[in-house]
Each structure stands twice: as structure tokens, then as C-alpha cells.
Short mmCIF file of N, CA, C and O in Angstrom, two decimals:
data_model
loop_
_atom_site.label_atom_id
_atom_site.label_comp_id
_atom_site.label_asym_id
_atom_site.label_seq_id
_atom_site.Cartn_x
_atom_site.Cartn_y
_atom_site.Cartn_z
N MET A 1 -58.25 35.33 22.07
CA MET A 1 -56.88 35.08 22.37
C MET A 1 -56.66 35.07 23.86
O MET A 1 -57.16 35.90 24.58
N MET A 2 -55.86 34.14 24.32
CA MET A 2 -55.60 34.06 25.74
C MET A 2 -54.38 34.89 26.07
O MET A 2 -53.41 34.91 25.34
N LYS A 3 -54.47 35.54 27.17
CA LYS A 3 -53.35 36.35 27.62
C LYS A 3 -52.54 35.52 28.61
O LYS A 3 -53.10 34.97 29.55
N SER A 4 -51.26 35.41 28.37
CA SER A 4 -50.44 34.61 29.29
C SER A 4 -50.03 35.45 30.48
O SER A 4 -49.79 36.64 30.36
N ASN A 5 -49.96 34.79 31.60
CA ASN A 5 -49.55 35.52 32.79
C ASN A 5 -48.04 35.48 32.93
O ASN A 5 -47.36 34.62 32.39
N GLY A 6 -47.48 36.41 33.66
CA GLY A 6 -46.04 36.56 33.83
C GLY A 6 -45.42 35.44 34.64
O GLY A 6 -44.26 35.11 34.46
N SER A 7 -46.17 34.83 35.55
CA SER A 7 -45.58 33.79 36.40
C SER A 7 -45.24 32.55 35.58
O SER A 7 -44.25 31.89 35.85
N ASN A 8 -46.04 32.24 34.59
CA ASN A 8 -45.76 31.09 33.75
C ASN A 8 -44.47 31.31 32.96
O ASN A 8 -43.65 30.41 32.82
N ASN A 9 -44.26 32.49 32.44
CA ASN A 9 -43.04 32.80 31.70
C ASN A 9 -41.82 32.73 32.60
O ASN A 9 -40.77 32.29 32.19
N ARG A 10 -41.94 33.19 33.83
CA ARG A 10 -40.81 33.16 34.75
C ARG A 10 -40.43 31.73 35.10
O ARG A 10 -39.26 31.42 35.21
N SER A 11 -41.40 30.87 35.29
CA SER A 11 -41.07 29.50 35.65
C SER A 11 -40.37 28.79 34.48
O SER A 11 -39.46 28.01 34.68
N ASN A 12 -40.79 29.07 33.25
CA ASN A 12 -40.10 28.49 32.10
C ASN A 12 -38.67 29.02 32.01
O ASN A 12 -37.76 28.29 31.68
N HIS A 13 -38.50 30.31 32.31
CA HIS A 13 -37.17 30.90 32.26
C HIS A 13 -36.27 30.26 33.31
O HIS A 13 -35.11 29.97 33.05
N ASN A 14 -36.77 30.01 34.50
CA ASN A 14 -35.98 29.37 35.55
C ASN A 14 -35.60 27.94 35.16
O ASN A 14 -34.49 27.50 35.43
N ASN A 15 -36.51 27.23 34.55
CA ASN A 15 -36.20 25.86 34.11
C ASN A 15 -35.12 25.87 33.05
O ASN A 15 -34.25 25.02 33.03
N ASP A 16 -35.19 26.85 32.13
CA ASP A 16 -34.18 26.94 31.08
C ASP A 16 -32.79 27.22 31.66
O ASP A 16 -31.81 26.64 31.21
N THR A 17 -32.71 28.10 32.65
CA THR A 17 -31.40 28.39 33.22
C THR A 17 -30.86 27.20 34.00
O THR A 17 -29.67 26.97 34.01
N LYS A 18 -31.74 26.43 34.63
CA LYS A 18 -31.26 25.24 35.33
C LYS A 18 -30.71 24.22 34.34
O LYS A 18 -29.68 23.62 34.56
N ILE A 19 -31.40 24.04 33.21
CA ILE A 19 -30.92 23.11 32.19
C ILE A 19 -29.61 23.62 31.61
O ILE A 19 -28.67 22.87 31.42
N LEU A 20 -29.53 24.92 31.37
CA LEU A 20 -28.32 25.52 30.84
C LEU A 20 -27.16 25.34 31.81
O LEU A 20 -26.04 25.04 31.40
N ALA A 21 -27.44 25.48 33.10
CA ALA A 21 -26.38 25.35 34.09
C ALA A 21 -25.92 23.90 34.22
O ALA A 21 -24.77 23.64 34.50
N LEU A 22 -26.80 22.93 33.97
CA LEU A 22 -26.43 21.54 34.14
C LEU A 22 -25.94 20.89 32.85
O LEU A 22 -25.25 19.88 32.89
N SER A 23 -26.26 21.46 31.68
CA SER A 23 -25.93 20.79 30.43
C SER A 23 -24.44 20.75 30.11
O SER A 23 -23.93 19.70 29.77
N PRO A 24 -23.67 21.83 30.19
CA PRO A 24 -22.24 21.68 29.91
C PRO A 24 -21.53 21.02 31.07
O PRO A 24 -21.56 21.52 32.18
N SER A 25 -20.94 19.90 30.81
CA SER A 25 -20.33 19.14 31.90
C SER A 25 -19.08 19.82 32.44
O SER A 25 -18.76 19.68 33.61
N SER A 26 -18.37 20.57 31.60
CA SER A 26 -17.13 21.19 32.07
C SER A 26 -17.35 22.59 32.61
O SER A 26 -16.45 23.15 33.23
N ALA A 27 -18.52 23.19 32.39
CA ALA A 27 -18.76 24.55 32.84
C ALA A 27 -19.09 24.57 34.33
O ALA A 27 -19.83 23.73 34.82
N LYS A 28 -18.53 25.53 35.04
CA LYS A 28 -18.79 25.67 36.47
C LYS A 28 -19.91 26.69 36.66
O LYS A 28 -20.05 27.62 35.89
N THR A 29 -20.67 26.55 37.72
CA THR A 29 -21.74 27.49 37.98
C THR A 29 -21.24 28.56 38.94
O THR A 29 -20.27 28.37 39.66
N SER A 30 -21.93 29.67 38.92
CA SER A 30 -21.56 30.76 39.81
C SER A 30 -22.02 30.43 41.22
O SER A 30 -22.60 29.39 41.48
N ALA A 31 -21.78 31.35 42.17
CA ALA A 31 -22.13 31.11 43.58
C ALA A 31 -23.62 30.91 43.75
O ALA A 31 -24.05 30.14 44.59
N ALA A 32 -24.44 31.58 42.94
CA ALA A 32 -25.89 31.43 43.06
C ALA A 32 -26.35 30.10 42.47
O ALA A 32 -27.40 29.60 42.82
N GLY A 33 -25.57 29.52 41.56
CA GLY A 33 -25.91 28.22 41.00
C GLY A 33 -26.90 28.29 39.86
O GLY A 33 -27.48 27.29 39.49
N THR A 34 -27.14 29.46 39.30
CA THR A 34 -28.15 29.57 38.26
C THR A 34 -27.56 29.60 36.85
O THR A 34 -28.17 29.09 35.93
N ALA A 35 -26.38 30.16 36.66
CA ALA A 35 -25.81 30.28 35.32
C ALA A 35 -24.33 29.96 35.37
O ALA A 35 -23.68 30.15 36.39
N PRO A 36 -23.77 29.47 34.28
CA PRO A 36 -22.34 29.17 34.27
C PRO A 36 -21.53 30.45 34.39
O PRO A 36 -21.92 31.50 33.90
N ALA A 37 -20.41 30.34 35.05
CA ALA A 37 -19.56 31.51 35.24
C ALA A 37 -18.86 31.83 33.93
O ALA A 37 -18.50 30.95 33.15
N ALA A 38 -18.62 33.11 33.67
CA ALA A 38 -18.01 33.55 32.41
C ALA A 38 -16.56 33.07 32.32
O ALA A 38 -16.08 32.77 31.24
N THR A 39 -15.85 33.01 33.44
CA THR A 39 -14.44 32.62 33.38
C THR A 39 -14.29 31.16 32.98
O THR A 39 -13.37 30.83 32.24
N SER A 40 -15.17 30.29 33.43
CA SER A 40 -15.05 28.88 33.06
C SER A 40 -15.34 28.68 31.57
O SER A 40 -14.73 27.85 30.93
N VAL A 41 -16.27 29.46 31.04
CA VAL A 41 -16.55 29.38 29.61
C VAL A 41 -15.34 29.87 28.82
O VAL A 41 -14.94 29.25 27.84
N ASP A 42 -14.74 30.97 29.28
CA ASP A 42 -13.54 31.48 28.61
C ASP A 42 -12.41 30.47 28.68
O ASP A 42 -11.69 30.26 27.71
N GLU A 43 -12.24 29.83 29.83
CA GLU A 43 -11.20 28.81 29.97
C GLU A 43 -11.46 27.63 29.05
O GLU A 43 -10.53 27.08 28.44
N ALA A 44 -12.71 27.25 28.91
CA ALA A 44 -13.05 26.13 28.02
C ALA A 44 -12.76 26.48 26.58
O ALA A 44 -12.24 25.66 25.82
N ILE A 45 -13.04 27.72 26.18
CA ILE A 45 -12.74 28.16 24.81
C ILE A 45 -11.24 28.19 24.57
O ILE A 45 -10.75 27.73 23.54
N VAL A 46 -10.49 28.71 25.53
CA VAL A 46 -9.03 28.76 25.39
C VAL A 46 -8.46 27.35 25.31
O VAL A 46 -7.58 27.07 24.48
N ASP A 47 -8.95 26.43 26.15
CA ASP A 47 -8.49 25.04 26.10
C ASP A 47 -8.79 24.40 24.74
O ASP A 47 -7.96 23.69 24.16
N ALA A 48 -9.99 24.67 24.23
CA ALA A 48 -10.37 24.09 22.93
C ALA A 48 -9.49 24.64 21.82
O ALA A 48 -9.08 23.92 20.92
N LEU A 49 -9.17 25.93 21.87
CA LEU A 49 -8.32 26.52 20.84
C LEU A 49 -6.89 26.02 20.93
O LEU A 49 -6.23 25.84 19.90
N GLN A 50 -6.40 25.78 22.12
CA GLN A 50 -5.03 25.29 22.27
C GLN A 50 -4.91 23.83 21.83
O GLN A 50 -3.86 23.42 21.34
N ASN A 51 -5.96 23.04 21.99
CA ASN A 51 -5.92 21.63 21.61
C ASN A 51 -6.35 21.39 20.17
O ASN A 51 -6.38 20.25 19.72
N MET A 52 -6.66 22.45 19.43
CA MET A 52 -7.09 22.31 18.05
C MET A 52 -5.91 21.89 17.17
O MET A 52 -4.81 22.38 17.33
N PRO A 53 -6.13 20.96 16.23
CA PRO A 53 -5.02 20.53 15.37
C PRO A 53 -4.59 21.66 14.45
O PRO A 53 -5.39 22.50 14.05
N LYS A 54 -3.31 21.66 14.13
CA LYS A 54 -2.75 22.71 13.27
C LYS A 54 -3.07 22.40 11.82
O LYS A 54 -3.02 21.25 11.38
N MET A 55 -3.36 23.43 11.04
CA MET A 55 -3.66 23.27 9.62
C MET A 55 -2.35 23.31 8.84
O MET A 55 -1.45 24.07 9.14
N HIS A 56 -2.24 22.47 7.82
CA HIS A 56 -1.07 22.42 6.97
C HIS A 56 -1.48 22.80 5.56
O HIS A 56 -2.60 22.55 5.13
N LYS A 57 -0.53 23.38 4.82
CA LYS A 57 -0.78 23.74 3.44
C LYS A 57 -0.89 22.46 2.60
O LYS A 57 -0.10 21.55 2.75
N VAL A 58 -1.86 22.42 1.72
CA VAL A 58 -2.05 21.27 0.85
C VAL A 58 -0.97 21.32 -0.23
O VAL A 58 -0.77 22.34 -0.88
N GLU A 59 -0.28 20.20 -0.42
CA GLU A 59 0.81 20.12 -1.37
C GLU A 59 0.26 19.83 -2.76
O GLU A 59 -0.53 18.91 -2.95
N THR A 60 0.68 20.64 -3.75
CA THR A 60 0.24 20.41 -5.12
C THR A 60 1.00 19.23 -5.72
O THR A 60 1.98 18.76 -5.16
N PHE A 61 0.54 18.77 -6.89
CA PHE A 61 1.18 17.64 -7.54
C PHE A 61 2.63 17.96 -7.91
O PHE A 61 3.52 17.13 -7.71
N GLU A 62 2.86 19.15 -8.42
CA GLU A 62 4.22 19.54 -8.82
C GLU A 62 5.16 19.63 -7.63
O GLU A 62 6.31 19.20 -7.71
N GLU A 63 4.66 20.17 -6.51
CA GLU A 63 5.48 20.26 -5.30
C GLU A 63 5.82 18.87 -4.75
O GLU A 63 6.96 18.63 -4.34
N LYS A 64 4.85 17.98 -4.77
CA LYS A 64 5.09 16.62 -4.28
C LYS A 64 6.06 15.89 -5.20
O LYS A 64 6.96 15.17 -4.72
N LEU A 65 5.91 16.06 -6.50
CA LEU A 65 6.81 15.42 -7.46
C LEU A 65 8.24 15.90 -7.26
O LEU A 65 9.18 15.10 -7.22
N TYR A 66 8.43 17.21 -7.11
CA TYR A 66 9.76 17.76 -6.88
C TYR A 66 10.34 17.25 -5.57
O TYR A 66 11.52 16.89 -5.49
N ARG A 67 9.51 17.22 -4.51
CA ARG A 67 9.99 16.75 -3.20
C ARG A 67 10.40 15.28 -3.26
O ARG A 67 11.47 14.90 -2.77
N LYS A 68 9.60 14.46 -3.91
CA LYS A 68 9.93 13.03 -4.00
C LYS A 68 11.18 12.80 -4.85
O LYS A 68 12.01 11.96 -4.52
N PHE A 69 11.32 13.54 -5.96
CA PHE A 69 12.51 13.38 -6.80
C PHE A 69 13.76 13.81 -6.07
O PHE A 69 14.82 13.21 -6.23
N SER A 70 13.66 14.86 -5.25
CA SER A 70 14.85 15.33 -4.54
C SER A 70 15.17 14.45 -3.33
O SER A 70 16.34 14.30 -2.98
N GLN A 71 14.17 13.87 -2.68
CA GLN A 71 14.42 13.02 -1.52
C GLN A 71 14.87 11.61 -1.92
O GLN A 71 15.71 11.02 -1.25
N GLU A 72 14.29 11.08 -2.97
CA GLU A 72 14.56 9.70 -3.39
C GLU A 72 14.87 9.67 -4.89
O GLU A 72 14.06 9.22 -5.69
N PRO A 73 16.06 10.12 -5.31
CA PRO A 73 16.33 10.26 -6.75
C PRO A 73 16.52 8.93 -7.48
O PRO A 73 16.31 8.87 -8.69
N PHE A 74 16.90 7.86 -6.81
CA PHE A 74 17.18 6.60 -7.50
C PHE A 74 15.91 5.88 -7.95
O PHE A 74 15.97 5.05 -8.86
N ILE A 75 14.79 6.16 -7.34
CA ILE A 75 13.55 5.49 -7.73
C ILE A 75 13.07 5.97 -9.11
O ILE A 75 12.82 5.14 -9.98
N PRO A 76 12.96 7.26 -9.37
CA PRO A 76 12.55 7.66 -10.73
C PRO A 76 13.61 7.31 -11.79
O PRO A 76 13.24 6.96 -12.92
N ILE A 77 14.89 7.37 -11.42
CA ILE A 77 15.93 6.97 -12.37
C ILE A 77 15.78 5.50 -12.71
O ILE A 77 15.86 5.10 -13.88
N GLY A 78 15.52 4.66 -11.71
CA GLY A 78 15.31 3.23 -11.95
C GLY A 78 14.08 2.96 -12.79
O GLY A 78 14.08 2.06 -13.64
N CYS A 79 13.02 3.73 -12.57
CA CYS A 79 11.81 3.56 -13.37
C CYS A 79 12.06 3.91 -14.84
O CYS A 79 11.59 3.21 -15.74
N VAL A 80 12.80 4.98 -15.07
CA VAL A 80 13.12 5.38 -16.45
C VAL A 80 13.99 4.32 -17.11
O VAL A 80 13.76 3.94 -18.28
N LEU A 81 15.01 3.81 -16.41
CA LEU A 81 15.87 2.77 -16.97
C LEU A 81 15.09 1.49 -17.26
O LEU A 81 15.29 0.84 -18.30
N THR A 82 14.20 1.12 -16.35
CA THR A 82 13.37 -0.07 -16.57
C THR A 82 12.50 0.09 -17.80
O THR A 82 12.40 -0.82 -18.64
N THR A 83 11.89 1.26 -17.94
CA THR A 83 11.03 1.52 -19.09
C THR A 83 11.84 1.50 -20.40
O THR A 83 11.40 0.93 -21.40
N TYR A 84 13.03 2.12 -20.38
CA TYR A 84 13.88 2.12 -21.57
C TYR A 84 14.24 0.69 -21.98
O TYR A 84 14.14 0.33 -23.16
N CYS A 85 14.68 -0.12 -21.02
CA CYS A 85 15.06 -1.51 -21.34
C CYS A 85 13.87 -2.31 -21.86
O CYS A 85 14.02 -3.11 -22.80
N LEU A 86 12.71 -2.11 -21.29
CA LEU A 86 11.52 -2.84 -21.72
C LEU A 86 11.13 -2.46 -23.14
O LEU A 86 10.92 -3.33 -23.99
N VAL A 87 11.05 -1.15 -23.42
CA VAL A 87 10.64 -0.70 -24.75
C VAL A 87 11.68 -1.11 -25.79
O VAL A 87 11.34 -1.59 -26.88
N SER A 88 12.96 -0.94 -25.45
CA SER A 88 14.01 -1.32 -26.39
C SER A 88 14.03 -2.83 -26.62
O SER A 88 14.25 -3.29 -27.75
N GLY A 89 13.78 -3.61 -25.59
CA GLY A 89 13.72 -5.07 -25.74
C GLY A 89 12.56 -5.51 -26.60
O GLY A 89 12.70 -6.42 -27.43
N ILE A 90 11.41 -4.87 -26.43
CA ILE A 90 10.25 -5.22 -27.25
C ILE A 90 10.50 -4.84 -28.71
O ILE A 90 10.17 -5.59 -29.64
N LYS A 91 11.10 -3.66 -28.93
CA LYS A 91 11.43 -3.23 -30.30
C LYS A 91 12.43 -4.20 -30.94
O LYS A 91 12.27 -4.58 -32.11
N SER A 92 13.44 -4.63 -30.18
CA SER A 92 14.42 -5.59 -30.70
C SER A 92 13.76 -6.93 -31.00
O SER A 92 14.10 -7.60 -31.99
N PHE A 93 12.81 -7.33 -30.19
CA PHE A 93 12.08 -8.59 -30.43
C PHE A 93 11.28 -8.49 -31.72
O PHE A 93 11.22 -9.46 -32.50
N MET A 94 10.64 -7.34 -31.95
CA MET A 94 9.85 -7.15 -33.17
C MET A 94 10.75 -7.08 -34.41
O MET A 94 10.33 -7.44 -35.50
N ASP A 95 11.99 -6.58 -34.25
CA ASP A 95 12.95 -6.53 -35.36
C ASP A 95 13.66 -7.87 -35.55
O ASP A 95 14.53 -7.98 -36.43
N ARG A 96 13.36 -8.83 -34.75
CA ARG A 96 13.93 -10.17 -34.77
C ARG A 96 15.43 -10.17 -34.49
O ARG A 96 16.19 -10.97 -35.03
N ASP A 97 15.83 -9.27 -33.56
CA ASP A 97 17.22 -9.24 -33.09
C ASP A 97 17.22 -9.91 -31.71
O ASP A 97 17.08 -9.26 -30.68
N ALA A 98 17.41 -11.22 -31.73
CA ALA A 98 17.27 -12.01 -30.51
C ALA A 98 18.34 -11.66 -29.47
O ALA A 98 18.06 -11.61 -28.28
N ALA A 99 19.57 -11.40 -29.90
CA ALA A 99 20.65 -11.12 -28.96
C ALA A 99 20.40 -9.81 -28.22
O ALA A 99 20.54 -9.73 -26.99
N ARG A 100 20.02 -8.77 -28.98
CA ARG A 100 19.76 -7.48 -28.32
C ARG A 100 18.50 -7.57 -27.46
O ARG A 100 18.45 -6.98 -26.37
N SER A 101 17.49 -8.27 -27.90
CA SER A 101 16.27 -8.43 -27.12
C SER A 101 16.57 -9.11 -25.80
O SER A 101 16.08 -8.68 -24.74
N GLN A 102 17.38 -10.17 -25.83
CA GLN A 102 17.75 -10.89 -24.61
C GLN A 102 18.55 -9.99 -23.68
O GLN A 102 18.34 -9.97 -22.46
N LEU A 103 19.47 -9.18 -24.24
CA LEU A 103 20.28 -8.26 -23.43
C LEU A 103 19.41 -7.20 -22.75
O LEU A 103 19.60 -6.89 -21.58
N MET A 104 18.44 -6.68 -23.49
CA MET A 104 17.55 -5.65 -22.93
C MET A 104 16.64 -6.22 -21.85
O MET A 104 16.37 -5.56 -20.85
N MET A 105 16.19 -7.46 -22.01
CA MET A 105 15.33 -8.06 -20.98
C MET A 105 16.14 -8.35 -19.71
O MET A 105 15.63 -8.19 -18.60
N ARG A 106 17.40 -8.73 -19.87
CA ARG A 106 18.25 -8.90 -18.69
C ARG A 106 18.51 -7.55 -18.02
O ARG A 106 18.51 -7.45 -16.79
N GLY A 107 18.73 -6.53 -18.82
CA GLY A 107 18.90 -5.17 -18.29
C GLY A 107 17.66 -4.69 -17.56
O GLY A 107 17.75 -4.01 -16.54
N ARG A 108 16.49 -5.06 -18.10
CA ARG A 108 15.23 -4.68 -17.45
C ARG A 108 15.12 -5.32 -16.08
O ARG A 108 14.72 -4.67 -15.10
N VAL A 109 15.50 -6.59 -15.97
CA VAL A 109 15.44 -7.29 -14.68
C VAL A 109 16.39 -6.64 -13.68
O VAL A 109 16.03 -6.41 -12.51
N VAL A 110 17.59 -6.29 -14.14
CA VAL A 110 18.56 -5.63 -13.25
C VAL A 110 18.05 -4.27 -12.81
O VAL A 110 18.11 -3.91 -11.62
N ALA A 111 17.52 -3.48 -13.75
CA ALA A 111 17.01 -2.14 -13.42
C ALA A 111 15.81 -2.22 -12.49
O ALA A 111 15.69 -1.44 -11.53
N GLN A 112 14.93 -3.18 -12.74
CA GLN A 112 13.75 -3.33 -11.90
C GLN A 112 14.13 -3.78 -10.49
O GLN A 112 13.60 -3.25 -9.50
N THR A 113 15.05 -4.70 -10.38
CA THR A 113 15.51 -5.16 -9.07
C THR A 113 16.20 -4.03 -8.32
O THR A 113 15.98 -3.84 -7.11
N SER A 114 17.02 -3.25 -9.03
CA SER A 114 17.70 -2.11 -8.40
C SER A 114 16.71 -1.08 -7.89
O SER A 114 16.90 -0.50 -6.81
N THR A 115 15.66 -0.86 -8.64
CA THR A 115 14.63 0.10 -8.22
C THR A 115 13.92 -0.38 -6.96
O THR A 115 13.70 0.40 -6.02
N ILE A 116 13.60 -1.65 -6.90
CA ILE A 116 12.92 -2.20 -5.71
C ILE A 116 13.85 -2.16 -4.50
O ILE A 116 13.42 -1.81 -3.40
N VAL A 117 15.13 -2.48 -4.70
CA VAL A 117 16.09 -2.41 -3.60
C VAL A 117 16.24 -0.96 -3.12
O VAL A 117 16.28 -0.70 -1.91
N ALA A 118 16.30 -0.01 -4.05
CA ALA A 118 16.39 1.42 -3.67
C ALA A 118 15.16 1.84 -2.88
O ALA A 118 15.26 2.56 -1.88
N PHE A 119 14.00 1.38 -3.30
CA PHE A 119 12.76 1.69 -2.59
C PHE A 119 12.80 1.14 -1.17
O PHE A 119 12.44 1.83 -0.21
N MET A 120 13.26 -0.09 -1.01
CA MET A 120 13.35 -0.69 0.32
C MET A 120 14.37 0.03 1.19
O MET A 120 14.15 0.22 2.39
N VAL A 121 15.49 0.44 0.60
CA VAL A 121 16.52 1.18 1.37
C VAL A 121 15.96 2.52 1.83
O VAL A 121 16.13 2.90 3.00
N TYR A 122 15.29 3.25 0.94
CA TYR A 122 14.70 4.54 1.34
C TYR A 122 13.64 4.35 2.43
O TYR A 122 13.60 5.12 3.38
N ALA A 123 12.80 3.35 2.29
CA ALA A 123 11.76 3.11 3.30
C ALA A 123 12.38 2.72 4.63
O ALA A 123 11.93 3.18 5.69
N GLY A 124 13.41 1.90 4.60
CA GLY A 124 14.07 1.51 5.84
C GLY A 124 14.82 2.67 6.48
O GLY A 124 14.83 2.82 7.70
N TRP A 125 15.43 3.52 5.66
CA TRP A 125 16.19 4.65 6.18
C TRP A 125 15.27 5.67 6.85
O TRP A 125 15.64 6.28 7.84
N GLU A 126 14.07 5.86 6.30
CA GLU A 126 13.12 6.81 6.91
C GLU A 126 12.64 6.32 8.26
O GLU A 126 12.38 7.11 9.15
N ASN A 127 12.51 5.02 8.44
CA ASN A 127 12.01 4.46 9.69
C ASN A 127 13.11 4.20 10.71
O ASN A 127 12.82 3.88 11.85
N LEU A 128 14.36 4.34 10.31
CA LEU A 128 15.47 4.10 11.20
C LEU A 128 15.69 5.33 12.08
O LEU A 128 15.75 6.45 11.59
N ASP A 129 15.77 5.11 13.38
CA ASP A 129 15.99 6.22 14.31
C ASP A 129 17.10 5.82 15.28
O ASP A 129 16.93 4.92 16.10
N PHE A 130 18.25 6.48 15.14
CA PHE A 130 19.40 6.14 15.96
C PHE A 130 19.24 6.57 17.41
O PHE A 130 19.85 6.03 18.31
N PHE A 131 18.41 7.58 17.66
CA PHE A 131 18.29 8.15 19.00
C PHE A 131 17.12 7.59 19.79
O PHE A 131 16.90 7.96 20.92
N LYS A 132 16.37 6.69 19.20
CA LYS A 132 15.23 6.08 19.88
C LYS A 132 15.74 5.00 20.83
O LYS A 132 16.47 4.11 20.43
N PRO A 133 15.36 5.06 22.10
CA PRO A 133 15.81 4.02 23.03
C PRO A 133 15.17 2.68 22.68
O PRO A 133 14.01 2.61 22.28
N LYS A 134 15.91 1.64 22.84
CA LYS A 134 15.40 0.31 22.52
C LYS A 134 14.49 -0.17 23.65
O LYS A 134 14.77 0.02 24.82
N ASP A 135 13.40 -0.80 23.27
CA ASP A 135 12.46 -1.34 24.23
C ASP A 135 12.85 -2.78 24.53
O ASP A 135 12.76 -3.66 23.67
N LEU A 136 13.32 -3.02 25.71
CA LEU A 136 13.80 -4.34 26.09
C LEU A 136 12.76 -5.13 26.87
O LEU A 136 13.07 -6.19 27.42
N SER A 137 11.54 -4.65 26.93
CA SER A 137 10.51 -5.34 27.71
C SER A 137 10.15 -6.69 27.08
O SER A 137 9.78 -7.62 27.79
N ASP A 138 10.27 -6.82 25.76
CA ASP A 138 9.97 -8.11 25.11
C ASP A 138 10.98 -9.16 25.54
O ASP A 138 10.63 -10.33 25.71
N TYR A 139 12.25 -8.78 25.69
CA TYR A 139 13.26 -9.74 26.11
C TYR A 139 13.06 -10.17 27.57
O TYR A 139 13.33 -11.29 27.92
N ALA A 140 12.58 -9.27 28.38
CA ALA A 140 12.36 -9.58 29.80
C ALA A 140 11.22 -10.59 29.97
O ALA A 140 11.24 -11.42 30.87
N LYS A 141 10.22 -10.54 29.10
CA LYS A 141 9.09 -11.46 29.19
C LYS A 141 9.49 -12.88 28.84
O LYS A 141 8.93 -13.82 29.34
N LYS A 142 10.45 -13.04 27.91
CA LYS A 142 10.85 -14.36 27.47
C LYS A 142 11.62 -15.11 28.55
O LYS A 142 11.59 -16.32 28.62
N GLU A 143 12.34 -14.41 29.39
CA GLU A 143 13.18 -15.06 30.40
C GLU A 143 12.44 -15.43 31.64
O GLU A 143 11.42 -15.36 31.97
#
């Protein structure tokens, strides 16, 4: 077995500290230039923790369903009305009641259109912001 000398170990140790001092781009070195200063590492950790995204609670299906029903009540009501008119119209068609079948299909079209209009109104209302300043740069480019 070969016995290693101490000078070889020291030179490897010095090379490692030089690589360590140069590898983190944001870390500052101390006055001797051999190792990163502890304060810069602490500052980097604090900066990383402050810039970390916030965690949010995952919403369950029941919570999301309740939230959507309370925020946009006309959409589920319209879906239920559309389904009722469709099922009732198909049943009337199978019973050979042409007048009621025609009435239910017209009701289905009205309910379905109302649901789509309610959806568009809710989507537009969420994106509407009265306090947002208007960007007039597009108008300036045209002139």
C-alpha cells in the first residue's frame, strides 16, 4: 500500500476551495479570497425565501362546486332547464305528442341560448376592470 503524503492532500484541498469560491456566481468571497463569506450566503438564502411562490390550499370538488354555484348561479340553473326541456321533449316525441314536443324543443333552444349568454356575461364581467387605465398607445401609432 502506498502512503500518501500531506502535501498532495493540501493541494487538492486548496483547489477545492478555489472552485467553491468561484462556483456560486452570487456569493461574495472574503478578504482572503478563499471561501465565500457567511453573510452573502445568508443574504442569498433570505432572498430565495422571499422570492419563493406562496402555497395555496388545494380546492376540493365540493368546495369548487359550491363556489361556482354561488358566483355564477344562472349557469347551473340554465343547464338544469335545458336538460328538463330536452328530456321532456324527447318523452313527448316518443308519446307522439307533436305539439308538446315542439314546445319543449323551442324551450330547450331558449334555455340553452340563455345559458350561453349568462356564461358570456359572467366571463365579460370578470375581465372588466373599471379602475384600469386605458392604454392609448395603439391610437397614437395609427395617427
